[in-house]
Coordinates of C-alpha atoms in Angstrom, one line a residue:
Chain U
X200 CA 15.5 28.1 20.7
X201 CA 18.0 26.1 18.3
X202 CA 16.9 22.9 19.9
X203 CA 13.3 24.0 19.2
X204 CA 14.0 25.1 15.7
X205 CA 15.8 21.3 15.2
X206 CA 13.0 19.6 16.3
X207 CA 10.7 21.5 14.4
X208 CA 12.6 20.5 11.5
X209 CA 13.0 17.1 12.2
X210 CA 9.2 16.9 12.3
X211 CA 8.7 18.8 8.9
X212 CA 11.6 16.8 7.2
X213 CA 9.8 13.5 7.9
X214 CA 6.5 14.7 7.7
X215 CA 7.3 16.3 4.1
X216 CA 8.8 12.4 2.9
X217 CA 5.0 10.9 3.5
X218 CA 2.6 13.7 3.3
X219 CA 1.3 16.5 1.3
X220 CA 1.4 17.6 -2.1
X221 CA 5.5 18.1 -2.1
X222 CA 6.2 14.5 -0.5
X223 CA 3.5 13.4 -3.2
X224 CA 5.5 15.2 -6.4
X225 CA 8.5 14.1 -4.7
X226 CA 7.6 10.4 -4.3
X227 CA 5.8 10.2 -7.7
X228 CA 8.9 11.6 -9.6
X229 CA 11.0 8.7 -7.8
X230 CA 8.4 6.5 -9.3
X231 CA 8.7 7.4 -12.3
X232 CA 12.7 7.4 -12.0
X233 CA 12.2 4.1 -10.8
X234 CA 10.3 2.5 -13.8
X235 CA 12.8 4.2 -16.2
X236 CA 15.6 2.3 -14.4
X237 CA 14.0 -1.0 -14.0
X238 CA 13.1 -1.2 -17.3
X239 CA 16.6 -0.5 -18.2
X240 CA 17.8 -2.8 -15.8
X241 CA 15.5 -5.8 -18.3
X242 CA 17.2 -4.6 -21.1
X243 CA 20.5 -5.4 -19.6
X244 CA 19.7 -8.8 -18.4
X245 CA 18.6 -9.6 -21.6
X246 CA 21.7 -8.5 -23.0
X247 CA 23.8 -10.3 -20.8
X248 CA 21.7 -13.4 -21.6
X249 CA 22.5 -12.9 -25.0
X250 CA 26.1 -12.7 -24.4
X251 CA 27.0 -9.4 -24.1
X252 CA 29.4 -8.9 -21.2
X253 CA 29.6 -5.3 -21.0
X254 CA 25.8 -5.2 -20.8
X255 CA 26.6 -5.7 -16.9
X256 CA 28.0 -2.7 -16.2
X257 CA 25.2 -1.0 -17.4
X258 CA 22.9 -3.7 -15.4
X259 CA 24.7 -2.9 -12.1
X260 CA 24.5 0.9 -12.7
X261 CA 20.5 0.8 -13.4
X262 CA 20.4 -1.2 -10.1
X263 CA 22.4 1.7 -8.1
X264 CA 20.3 3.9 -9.9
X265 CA 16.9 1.8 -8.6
X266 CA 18.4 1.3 -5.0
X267 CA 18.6 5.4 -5.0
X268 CA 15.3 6.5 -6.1
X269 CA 13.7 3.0 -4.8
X270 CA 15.0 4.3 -1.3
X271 CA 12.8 7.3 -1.2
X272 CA 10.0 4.8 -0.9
X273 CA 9.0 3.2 2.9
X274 CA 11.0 0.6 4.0
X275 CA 15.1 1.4 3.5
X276 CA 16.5 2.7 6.6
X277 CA 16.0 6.7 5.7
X278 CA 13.4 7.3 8.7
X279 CA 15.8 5.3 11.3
X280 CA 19.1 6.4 9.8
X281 CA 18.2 10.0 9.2
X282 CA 17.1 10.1 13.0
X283 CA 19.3 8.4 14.7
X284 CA 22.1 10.9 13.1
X285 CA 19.9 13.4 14.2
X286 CA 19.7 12.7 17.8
X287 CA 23.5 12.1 18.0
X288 CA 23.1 8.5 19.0
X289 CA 26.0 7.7 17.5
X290 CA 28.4 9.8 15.8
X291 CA 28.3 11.0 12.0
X292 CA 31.5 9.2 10.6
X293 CA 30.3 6.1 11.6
X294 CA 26.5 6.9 11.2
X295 CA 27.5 6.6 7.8
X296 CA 29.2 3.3 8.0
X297 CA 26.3 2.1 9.5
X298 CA 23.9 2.8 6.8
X299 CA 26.7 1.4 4.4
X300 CA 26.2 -1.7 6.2
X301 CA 22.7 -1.8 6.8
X302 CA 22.1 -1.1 2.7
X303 CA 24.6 -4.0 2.2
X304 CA 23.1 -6.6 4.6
X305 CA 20.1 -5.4 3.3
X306 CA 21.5 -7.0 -0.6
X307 CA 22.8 -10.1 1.6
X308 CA 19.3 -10.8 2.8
X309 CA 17.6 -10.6 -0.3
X310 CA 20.5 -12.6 -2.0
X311 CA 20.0 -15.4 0.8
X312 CA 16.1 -15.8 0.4
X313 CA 16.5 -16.3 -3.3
X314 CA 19.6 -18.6 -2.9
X315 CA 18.3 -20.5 0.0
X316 CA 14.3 -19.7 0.1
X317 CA 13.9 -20.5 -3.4
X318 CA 16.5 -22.4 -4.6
X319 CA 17.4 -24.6 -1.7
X320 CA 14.1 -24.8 0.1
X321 CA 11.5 -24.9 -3.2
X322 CA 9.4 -21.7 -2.0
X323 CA 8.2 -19.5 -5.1
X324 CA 9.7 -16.5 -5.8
X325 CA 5.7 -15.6 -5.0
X326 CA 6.0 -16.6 -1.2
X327 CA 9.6 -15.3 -1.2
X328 CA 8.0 -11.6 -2.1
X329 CA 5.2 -11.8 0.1
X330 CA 7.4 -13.2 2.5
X331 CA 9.7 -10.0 2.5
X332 CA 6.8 -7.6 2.1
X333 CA 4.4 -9.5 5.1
X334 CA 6.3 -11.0 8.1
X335 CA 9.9 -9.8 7.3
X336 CA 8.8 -6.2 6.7
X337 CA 6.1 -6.4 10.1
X338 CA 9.4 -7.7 12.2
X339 CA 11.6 -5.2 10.7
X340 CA 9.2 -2.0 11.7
X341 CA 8.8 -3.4 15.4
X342 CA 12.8 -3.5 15.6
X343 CA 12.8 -0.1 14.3
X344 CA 9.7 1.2 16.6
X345 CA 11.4 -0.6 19.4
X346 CA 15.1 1.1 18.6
X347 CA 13.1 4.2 18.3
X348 CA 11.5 3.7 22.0
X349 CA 15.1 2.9 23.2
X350 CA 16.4 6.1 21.8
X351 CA 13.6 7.9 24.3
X352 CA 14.6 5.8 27.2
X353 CA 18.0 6.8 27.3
X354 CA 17.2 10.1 26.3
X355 CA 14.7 10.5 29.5
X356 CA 17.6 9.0 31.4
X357 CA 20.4 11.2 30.7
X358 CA 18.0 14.2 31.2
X359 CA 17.3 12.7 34.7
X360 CA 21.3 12.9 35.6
X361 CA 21.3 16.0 33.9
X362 CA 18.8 17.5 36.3
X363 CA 20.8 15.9 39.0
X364 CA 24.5 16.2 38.0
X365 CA 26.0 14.5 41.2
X366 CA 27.9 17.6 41.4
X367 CA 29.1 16.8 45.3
X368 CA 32.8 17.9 44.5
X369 CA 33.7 14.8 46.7
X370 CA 36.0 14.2 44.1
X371 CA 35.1 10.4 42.3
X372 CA 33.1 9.8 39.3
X373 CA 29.5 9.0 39.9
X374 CA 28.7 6.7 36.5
X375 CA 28.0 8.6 33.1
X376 CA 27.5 12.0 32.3
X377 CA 24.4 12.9 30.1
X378 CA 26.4 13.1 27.1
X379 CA 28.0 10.0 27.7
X380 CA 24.5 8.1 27.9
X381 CA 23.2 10.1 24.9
X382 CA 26.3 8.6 22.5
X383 CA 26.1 4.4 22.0
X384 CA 29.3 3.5 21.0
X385 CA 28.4 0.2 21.4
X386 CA 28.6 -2.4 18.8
X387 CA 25.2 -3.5 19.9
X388 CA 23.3 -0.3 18.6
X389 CA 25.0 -0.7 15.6
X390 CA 24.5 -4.1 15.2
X391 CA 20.6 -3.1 15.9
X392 CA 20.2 -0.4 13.2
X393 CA 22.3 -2.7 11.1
X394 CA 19.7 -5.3 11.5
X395 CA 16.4 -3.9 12.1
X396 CA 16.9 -2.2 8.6
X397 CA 18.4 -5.7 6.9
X398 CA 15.8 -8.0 7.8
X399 CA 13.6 -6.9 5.1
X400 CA 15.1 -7.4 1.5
X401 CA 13.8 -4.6 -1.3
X402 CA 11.0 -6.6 -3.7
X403 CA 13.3 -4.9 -6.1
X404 CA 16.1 -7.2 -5.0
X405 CA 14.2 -10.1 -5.5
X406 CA 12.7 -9.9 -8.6
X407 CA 16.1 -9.3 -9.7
X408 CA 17.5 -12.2 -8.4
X409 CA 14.6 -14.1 -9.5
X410 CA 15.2 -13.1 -13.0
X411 CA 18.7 -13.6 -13.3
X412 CA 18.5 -17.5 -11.8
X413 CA 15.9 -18.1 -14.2
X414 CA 18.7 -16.5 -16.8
X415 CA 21.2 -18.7 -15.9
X416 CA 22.8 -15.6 -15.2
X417 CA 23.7 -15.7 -11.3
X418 CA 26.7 -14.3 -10.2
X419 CA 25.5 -11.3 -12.8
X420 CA 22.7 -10.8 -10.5
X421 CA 24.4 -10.8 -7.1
X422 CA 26.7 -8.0 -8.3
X423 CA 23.5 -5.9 -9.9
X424 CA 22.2 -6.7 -6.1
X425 CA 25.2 -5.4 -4.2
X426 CA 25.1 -2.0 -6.7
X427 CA 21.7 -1.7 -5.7
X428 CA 22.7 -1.9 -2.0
X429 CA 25.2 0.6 -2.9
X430 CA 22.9 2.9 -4.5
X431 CA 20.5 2.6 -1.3
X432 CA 23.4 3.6 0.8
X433 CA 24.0 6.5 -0.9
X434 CA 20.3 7.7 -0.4
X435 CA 20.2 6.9 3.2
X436 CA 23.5 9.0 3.5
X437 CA 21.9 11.7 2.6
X438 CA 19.0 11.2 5.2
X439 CA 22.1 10.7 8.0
X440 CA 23.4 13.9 6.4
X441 CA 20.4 15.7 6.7
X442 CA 19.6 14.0 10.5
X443 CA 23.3 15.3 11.2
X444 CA 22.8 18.8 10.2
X445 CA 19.2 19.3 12.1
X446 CA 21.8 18.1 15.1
X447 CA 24.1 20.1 14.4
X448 CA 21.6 22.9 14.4
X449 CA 20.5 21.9 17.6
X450 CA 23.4 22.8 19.2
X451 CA 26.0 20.5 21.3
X452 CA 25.6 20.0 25.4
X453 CA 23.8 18.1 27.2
X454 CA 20.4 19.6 27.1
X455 CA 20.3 19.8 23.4
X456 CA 21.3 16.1 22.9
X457 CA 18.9 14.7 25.8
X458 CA 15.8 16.9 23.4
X459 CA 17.4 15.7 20.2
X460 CA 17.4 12.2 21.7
X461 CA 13.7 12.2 22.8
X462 CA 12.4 13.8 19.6
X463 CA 14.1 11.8 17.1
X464 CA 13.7 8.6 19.1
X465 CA 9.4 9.5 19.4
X466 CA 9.3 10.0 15.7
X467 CA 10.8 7.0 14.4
X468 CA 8.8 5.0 17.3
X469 CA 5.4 6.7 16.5
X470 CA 6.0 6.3 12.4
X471 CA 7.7 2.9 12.9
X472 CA 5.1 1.7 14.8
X473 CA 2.3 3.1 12.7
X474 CA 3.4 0.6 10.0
X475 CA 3.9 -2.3 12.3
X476 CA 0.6 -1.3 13.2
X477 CA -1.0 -2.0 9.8
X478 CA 0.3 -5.8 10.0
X479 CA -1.7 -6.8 13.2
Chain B
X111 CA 2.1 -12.3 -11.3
X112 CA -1.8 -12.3 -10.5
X113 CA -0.8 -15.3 -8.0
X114 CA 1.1 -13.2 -5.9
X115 CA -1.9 -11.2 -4.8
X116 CA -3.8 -13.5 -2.6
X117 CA -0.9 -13.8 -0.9
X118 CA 0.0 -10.7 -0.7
X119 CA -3.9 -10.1 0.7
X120 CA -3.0 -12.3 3.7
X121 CA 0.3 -10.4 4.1
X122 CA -0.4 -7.0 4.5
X123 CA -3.7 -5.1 5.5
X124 CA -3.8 -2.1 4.2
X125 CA -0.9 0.0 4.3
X126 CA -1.3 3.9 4.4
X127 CA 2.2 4.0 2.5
X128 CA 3.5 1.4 0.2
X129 CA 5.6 1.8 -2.5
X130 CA 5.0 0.0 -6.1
X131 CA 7.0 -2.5 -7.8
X132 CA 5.1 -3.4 -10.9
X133 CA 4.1 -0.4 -13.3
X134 CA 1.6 -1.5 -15.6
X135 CA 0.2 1.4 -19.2
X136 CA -3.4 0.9 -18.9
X137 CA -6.0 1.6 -21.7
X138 CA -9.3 1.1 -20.3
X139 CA -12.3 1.9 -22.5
X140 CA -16.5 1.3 -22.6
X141 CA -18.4 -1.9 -24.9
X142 CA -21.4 -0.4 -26.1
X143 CA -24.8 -3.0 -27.8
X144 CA -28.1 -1.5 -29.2
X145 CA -27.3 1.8 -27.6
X146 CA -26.6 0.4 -24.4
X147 CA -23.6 0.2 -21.8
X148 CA -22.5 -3.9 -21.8
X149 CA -19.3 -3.8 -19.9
X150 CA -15.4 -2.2 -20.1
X151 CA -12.1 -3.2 -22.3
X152 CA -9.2 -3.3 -20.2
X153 CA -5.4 -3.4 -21.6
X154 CA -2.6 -3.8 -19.5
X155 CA 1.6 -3.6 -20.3
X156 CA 3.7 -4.2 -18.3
X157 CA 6.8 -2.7 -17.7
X158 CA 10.1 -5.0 -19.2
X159 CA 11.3 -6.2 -15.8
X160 CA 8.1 -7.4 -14.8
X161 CA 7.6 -9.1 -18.3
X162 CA 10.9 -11.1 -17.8
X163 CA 9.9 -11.7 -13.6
X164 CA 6.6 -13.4 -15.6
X165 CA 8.8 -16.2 -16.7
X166 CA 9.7 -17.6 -13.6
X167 CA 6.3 -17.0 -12.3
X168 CA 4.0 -18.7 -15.0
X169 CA 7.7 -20.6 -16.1
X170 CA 7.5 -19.2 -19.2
X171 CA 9.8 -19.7 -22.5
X172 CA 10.7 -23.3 -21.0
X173 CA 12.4 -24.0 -24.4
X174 CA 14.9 -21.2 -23.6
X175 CA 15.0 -19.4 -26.8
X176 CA 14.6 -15.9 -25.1
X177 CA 11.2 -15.6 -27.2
X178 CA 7.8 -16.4 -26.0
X179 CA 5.5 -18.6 -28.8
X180 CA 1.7 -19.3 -28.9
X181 CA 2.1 -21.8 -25.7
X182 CA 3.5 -19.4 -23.6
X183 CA 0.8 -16.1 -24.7
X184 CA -1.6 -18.8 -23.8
X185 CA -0.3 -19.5 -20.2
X186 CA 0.1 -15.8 -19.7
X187 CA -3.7 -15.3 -20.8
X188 CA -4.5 -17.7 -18.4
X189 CA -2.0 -16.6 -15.2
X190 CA -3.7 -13.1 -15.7
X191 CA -7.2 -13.6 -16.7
X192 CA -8.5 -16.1 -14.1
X193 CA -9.0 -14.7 -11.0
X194 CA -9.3 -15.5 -7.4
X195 CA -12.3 -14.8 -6.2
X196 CA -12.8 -11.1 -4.6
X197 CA -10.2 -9.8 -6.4
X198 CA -11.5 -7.0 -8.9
X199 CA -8.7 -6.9 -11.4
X200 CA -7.9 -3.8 -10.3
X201 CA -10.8 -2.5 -12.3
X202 CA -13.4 -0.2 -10.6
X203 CA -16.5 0.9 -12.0
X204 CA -18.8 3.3 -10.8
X205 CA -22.1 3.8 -13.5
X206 CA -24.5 7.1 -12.0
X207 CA -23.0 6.9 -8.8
X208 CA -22.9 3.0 -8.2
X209 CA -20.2 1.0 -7.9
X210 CA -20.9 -2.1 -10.3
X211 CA -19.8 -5.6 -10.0
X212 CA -18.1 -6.9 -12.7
X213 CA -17.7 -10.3 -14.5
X214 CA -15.3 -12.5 -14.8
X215 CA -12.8 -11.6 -17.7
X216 CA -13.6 -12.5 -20.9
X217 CA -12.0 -12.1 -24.3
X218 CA -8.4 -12.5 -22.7
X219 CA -5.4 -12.5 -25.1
X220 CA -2.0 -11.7 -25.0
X221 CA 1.2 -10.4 -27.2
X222 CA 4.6 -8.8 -26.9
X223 CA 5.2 -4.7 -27.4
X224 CA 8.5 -4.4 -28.1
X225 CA 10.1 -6.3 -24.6
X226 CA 6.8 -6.1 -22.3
X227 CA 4.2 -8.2 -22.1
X228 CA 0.1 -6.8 -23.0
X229 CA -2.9 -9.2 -21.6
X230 CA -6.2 -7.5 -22.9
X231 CA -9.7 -8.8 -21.5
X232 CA -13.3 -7.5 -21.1
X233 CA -15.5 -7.4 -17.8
X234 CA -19.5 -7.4 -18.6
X235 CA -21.9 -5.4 -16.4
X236 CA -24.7 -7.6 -15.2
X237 CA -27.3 -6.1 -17.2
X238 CA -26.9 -3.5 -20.0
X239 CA -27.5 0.1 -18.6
X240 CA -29.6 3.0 -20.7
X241 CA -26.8 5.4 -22.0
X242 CA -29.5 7.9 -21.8
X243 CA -28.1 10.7 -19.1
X244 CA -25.8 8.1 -18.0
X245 CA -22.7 8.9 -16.3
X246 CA -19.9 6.3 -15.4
X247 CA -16.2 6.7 -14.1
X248 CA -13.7 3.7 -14.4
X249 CA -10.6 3.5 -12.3
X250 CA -7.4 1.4 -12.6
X251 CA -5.5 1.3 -9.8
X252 CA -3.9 -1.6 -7.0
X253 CA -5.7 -0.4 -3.8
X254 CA -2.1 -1.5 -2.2
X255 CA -0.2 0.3 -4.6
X256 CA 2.2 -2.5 -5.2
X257 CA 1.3 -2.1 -9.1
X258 CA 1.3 1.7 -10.5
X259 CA -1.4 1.5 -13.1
X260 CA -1.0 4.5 -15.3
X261 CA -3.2 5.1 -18.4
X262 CA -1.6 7.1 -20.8
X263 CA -3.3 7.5 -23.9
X264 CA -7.1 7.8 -24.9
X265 CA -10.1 5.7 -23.5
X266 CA -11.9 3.0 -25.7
X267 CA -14.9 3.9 -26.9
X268 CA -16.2 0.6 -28.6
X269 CA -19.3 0.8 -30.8
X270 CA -20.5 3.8 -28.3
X271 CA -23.9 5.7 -29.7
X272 CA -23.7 9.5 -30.4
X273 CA -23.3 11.8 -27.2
X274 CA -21.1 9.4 -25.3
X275 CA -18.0 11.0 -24.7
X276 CA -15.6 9.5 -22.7
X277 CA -12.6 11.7 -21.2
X278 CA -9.5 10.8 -18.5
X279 CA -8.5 12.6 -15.9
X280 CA -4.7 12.0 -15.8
X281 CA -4.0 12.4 -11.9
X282 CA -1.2 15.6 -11.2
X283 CA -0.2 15.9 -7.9
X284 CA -0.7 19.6 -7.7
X285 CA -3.5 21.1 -5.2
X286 CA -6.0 22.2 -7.5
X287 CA -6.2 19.8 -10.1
X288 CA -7.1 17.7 -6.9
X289 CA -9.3 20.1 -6.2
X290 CA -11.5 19.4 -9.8
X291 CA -10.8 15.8 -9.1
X292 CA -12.6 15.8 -6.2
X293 CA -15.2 17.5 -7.7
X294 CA -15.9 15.1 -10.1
X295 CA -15.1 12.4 -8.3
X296 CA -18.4 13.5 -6.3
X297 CA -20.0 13.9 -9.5
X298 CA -19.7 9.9 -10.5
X299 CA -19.0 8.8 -7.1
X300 CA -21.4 10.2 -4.2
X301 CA -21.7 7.2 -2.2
X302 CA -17.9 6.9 -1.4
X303 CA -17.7 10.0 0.3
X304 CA -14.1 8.8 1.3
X305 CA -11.5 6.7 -0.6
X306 CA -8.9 5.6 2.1
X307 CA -6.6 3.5 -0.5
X308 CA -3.9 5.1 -1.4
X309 CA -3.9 3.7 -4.7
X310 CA -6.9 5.6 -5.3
X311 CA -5.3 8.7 -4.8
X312 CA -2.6 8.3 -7.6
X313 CA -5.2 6.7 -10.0
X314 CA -6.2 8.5 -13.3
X315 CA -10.0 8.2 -14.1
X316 CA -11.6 7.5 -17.0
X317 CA -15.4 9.9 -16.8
X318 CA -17.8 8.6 -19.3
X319 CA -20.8 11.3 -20.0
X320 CA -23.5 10.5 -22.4
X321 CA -26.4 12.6 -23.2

């Protein structure tokens, strides 16, 4: 019945982010918060061109401000973070420390397409934005529809030992248990989320960057960038929070992490791959 | 910034969610000669950050100053008034139920408000339409969503005979003002039965009745 219930709200949670008039209010009221910030976040560069130093403190709290309410938006990690938490994959403490990352490496991307795209390699900051919105964007949604369908796999695997639980008391160990299969430890699914969630840099990011080389005001701008990460990060934790809970909800043993594993891992494949989808 | 869309055209289809970058206050209004409907008036700002993102893009203020002069309003005219061809402008115009197609802008200028950039232009309508009975319903809106028009303050009504009225719809995202949207978005708008652009569904309308 839990595991039900969890699943149900796994499917209204992400549902209610993209759809219907509460997702709508929701989204447009980040929009707005959004266009508040960034237009902060001009006055500040402006200032700082000027010459006013402290002017970046406020600059790189607009930019975690942006990187929170941007976040709510497609594209930052909350879909793939939030369900991964919730189908146990990996376990909360360092859930979190993944979506750090992935927010980070997220800022480290866009920083390296402006740094080397732009300013090494001559592209305009137009192909550097339609770069991260076209290809980088399509690539990072197949990763994440792909993760997602990974997720299923092993769920559909653990719930085949499950059914058969070797349970021949001849006294060795017969390979994983279902619990065991359900939890990646591995630095490779980290590294996976990590990446399929920093290959696309924020538009946000680079106009940002943009901006400030054009300032003269560089390592100004790569801070701003990292805050922005930061802020980002602290959005997605709350998705991992919320994934976490609807697991917790779900109940621990086997059963309920093989169905968390298989729900969670078909939603972010079906919505992931929706928007990879669009790019064909 | 208009540069970035044909690329952007080739990069993504049409996405059924997409989140904007570039907010741009709209004013859009009706040109009115001898009684009849000639065409709109469309103002754009845009928001501060995108204003100073316009320097590297048109490479604006090249004298580094921090101020833009005549030279650069010019280049920003141009960078936002000449169009690649099939793009709208963003502008949709539907007059008794038609969708119109719309010239290329004319009348483009530029100036600063406060820190953000304003490019005003107008589009003609290929003939002049009868206001007599007429009803017309101008949109604003990025059918990808990457730029948020919003219009917030009244329509332009320039030179319009008596009994025009022209009123906008602000879009609220609650269920029944949808509801009388979609009503009279059938009123103006019959032969698109179904707008699938999710820019369209955030857009504010501009409804022009005349008598």
């Amino acid at each position: 019945m839990r595991v039900i219930l969890a699943a149900a709200a796994l499917i209204f949670g992400a549902f209610l982010l993209s759809r219907g008039d509460y997702g709508t209010a929701a989204f447009l009221w980040a929009t707005e918060r959004q266009r508040e910030f960034q237009n902060a976040m001009a006055g500040a560069l402006q200032a700082i061109r000027a010459g006013d130093g402290l002017a970046l403190l406020s600059l790189c709290t607009m930019s975690a401000g942006y990187g929170f309410v941007h976040a709510l938006g497609p594209g930052h990690g909350k879909l793939l973070l939030g369900g991964a938490a919730a189908s146990g994959l990996v376990p909360m403490r360092r859930m979190i420390a993944i979506g750090l990352a992935a927010s980070l490496a997220q800022s480290g991307t866009a920083i390296l397409l402006v740094a080397v795209g732009v300013k090494v390699l001559a592209l305009t900051s137009q192909h550097a934005i339609a770069l991260a919105e076209g290809a980088l964007a399509a690539v990072s949604y197949v990763a994440i529809a792909v993760i997602g369908l990974a997720m299923m796999l092993r769920g559909f695997r653990a719930a085949r030992i499950e059914a058969h639980p070797h349970d021949c008391g001849c006294g060795h160990h017969h390979g994983p248990t279902a619990d065991e299969i359900a939890r990646a430890r591995s630095p490779a699914a980290a590294l996976a989320l990590i990446g399929s969630i920093a290959i696309r840099p924020c538009s946000g990011a680079l106009f940002l960057l943009v901006i400030a080389w054009r300032f003269g005001i560089v390592w100004q701008g790569i801070l701003a960038v990292i805050a922005m990460g930061l802020g980002t990060a602290a959005f997605n934790t709350l998705a991992i929070g919320g994934g976490g809970t609807m697991r917790r909800l779900a109940g621990s043993g086997g059963r309920a992490a093989v169905i968390a594993q298989i729900a969670a891992g078909g939603i972010i494949a079906l919505l992931a791959g929706q928007m990879a989808w669009q790019f064909i | 910034m208009r540069k970035i869309l044909p690329l952007l055209l080739l990069a993504i289809p049409l996405r059924a969610e997409a989140h904007p970058h570039v907010f741009v206050d709209a004013t859009g209004g009706f040109r009115f000669a001898d009684g009849a409907l000639t065409g709109i008036r469309v103002v754009w700002q845009y928001d501060a950050f995108t204003t100073l993102l316009l320097y590297d893009q048109l490479n604006l203020d090249r004298d580094g100053d921090g101020t833009l002069d005549e030279a650069d309003m010019a280049e920003i005219v141009r960078g936002e008034t000449v169009w690649e061809p099939g793009y709208e402008g963003d502008t949709y115009l539907w007059v008794n139920g038609m969708k119109k197609p719309m010239s290329q802008p004319r009348n483009g200028a530029a100036r600063m408000v406060g820190d953000a950039v304003e490019v005003s232009f107008d589009l003609d309508l290929p003939e002049p339409i009868p206001t007599t009975g007429l009803t017309a319903s101008l949109k604003l809106y990025d059918p990808f969503y990457y730029y948020a028009y919003d219009i917030p303050g009244a329509p332009l009504m320039l030179a319009a005979p008596a009994g025009c009225e022209a009123n906008l719809i602000p879009f609220v995202a609650d269920a029944q003002t949808r509801a009388l949207q979609d009503q009279l978005l059938q009123l103006s708008q019959e032969d698109i039965p179904d707008d699938p652009n999710i820019g369209a569904r955030f857009a504010d309308e501009i409804v022009l009745r005349c008598e």
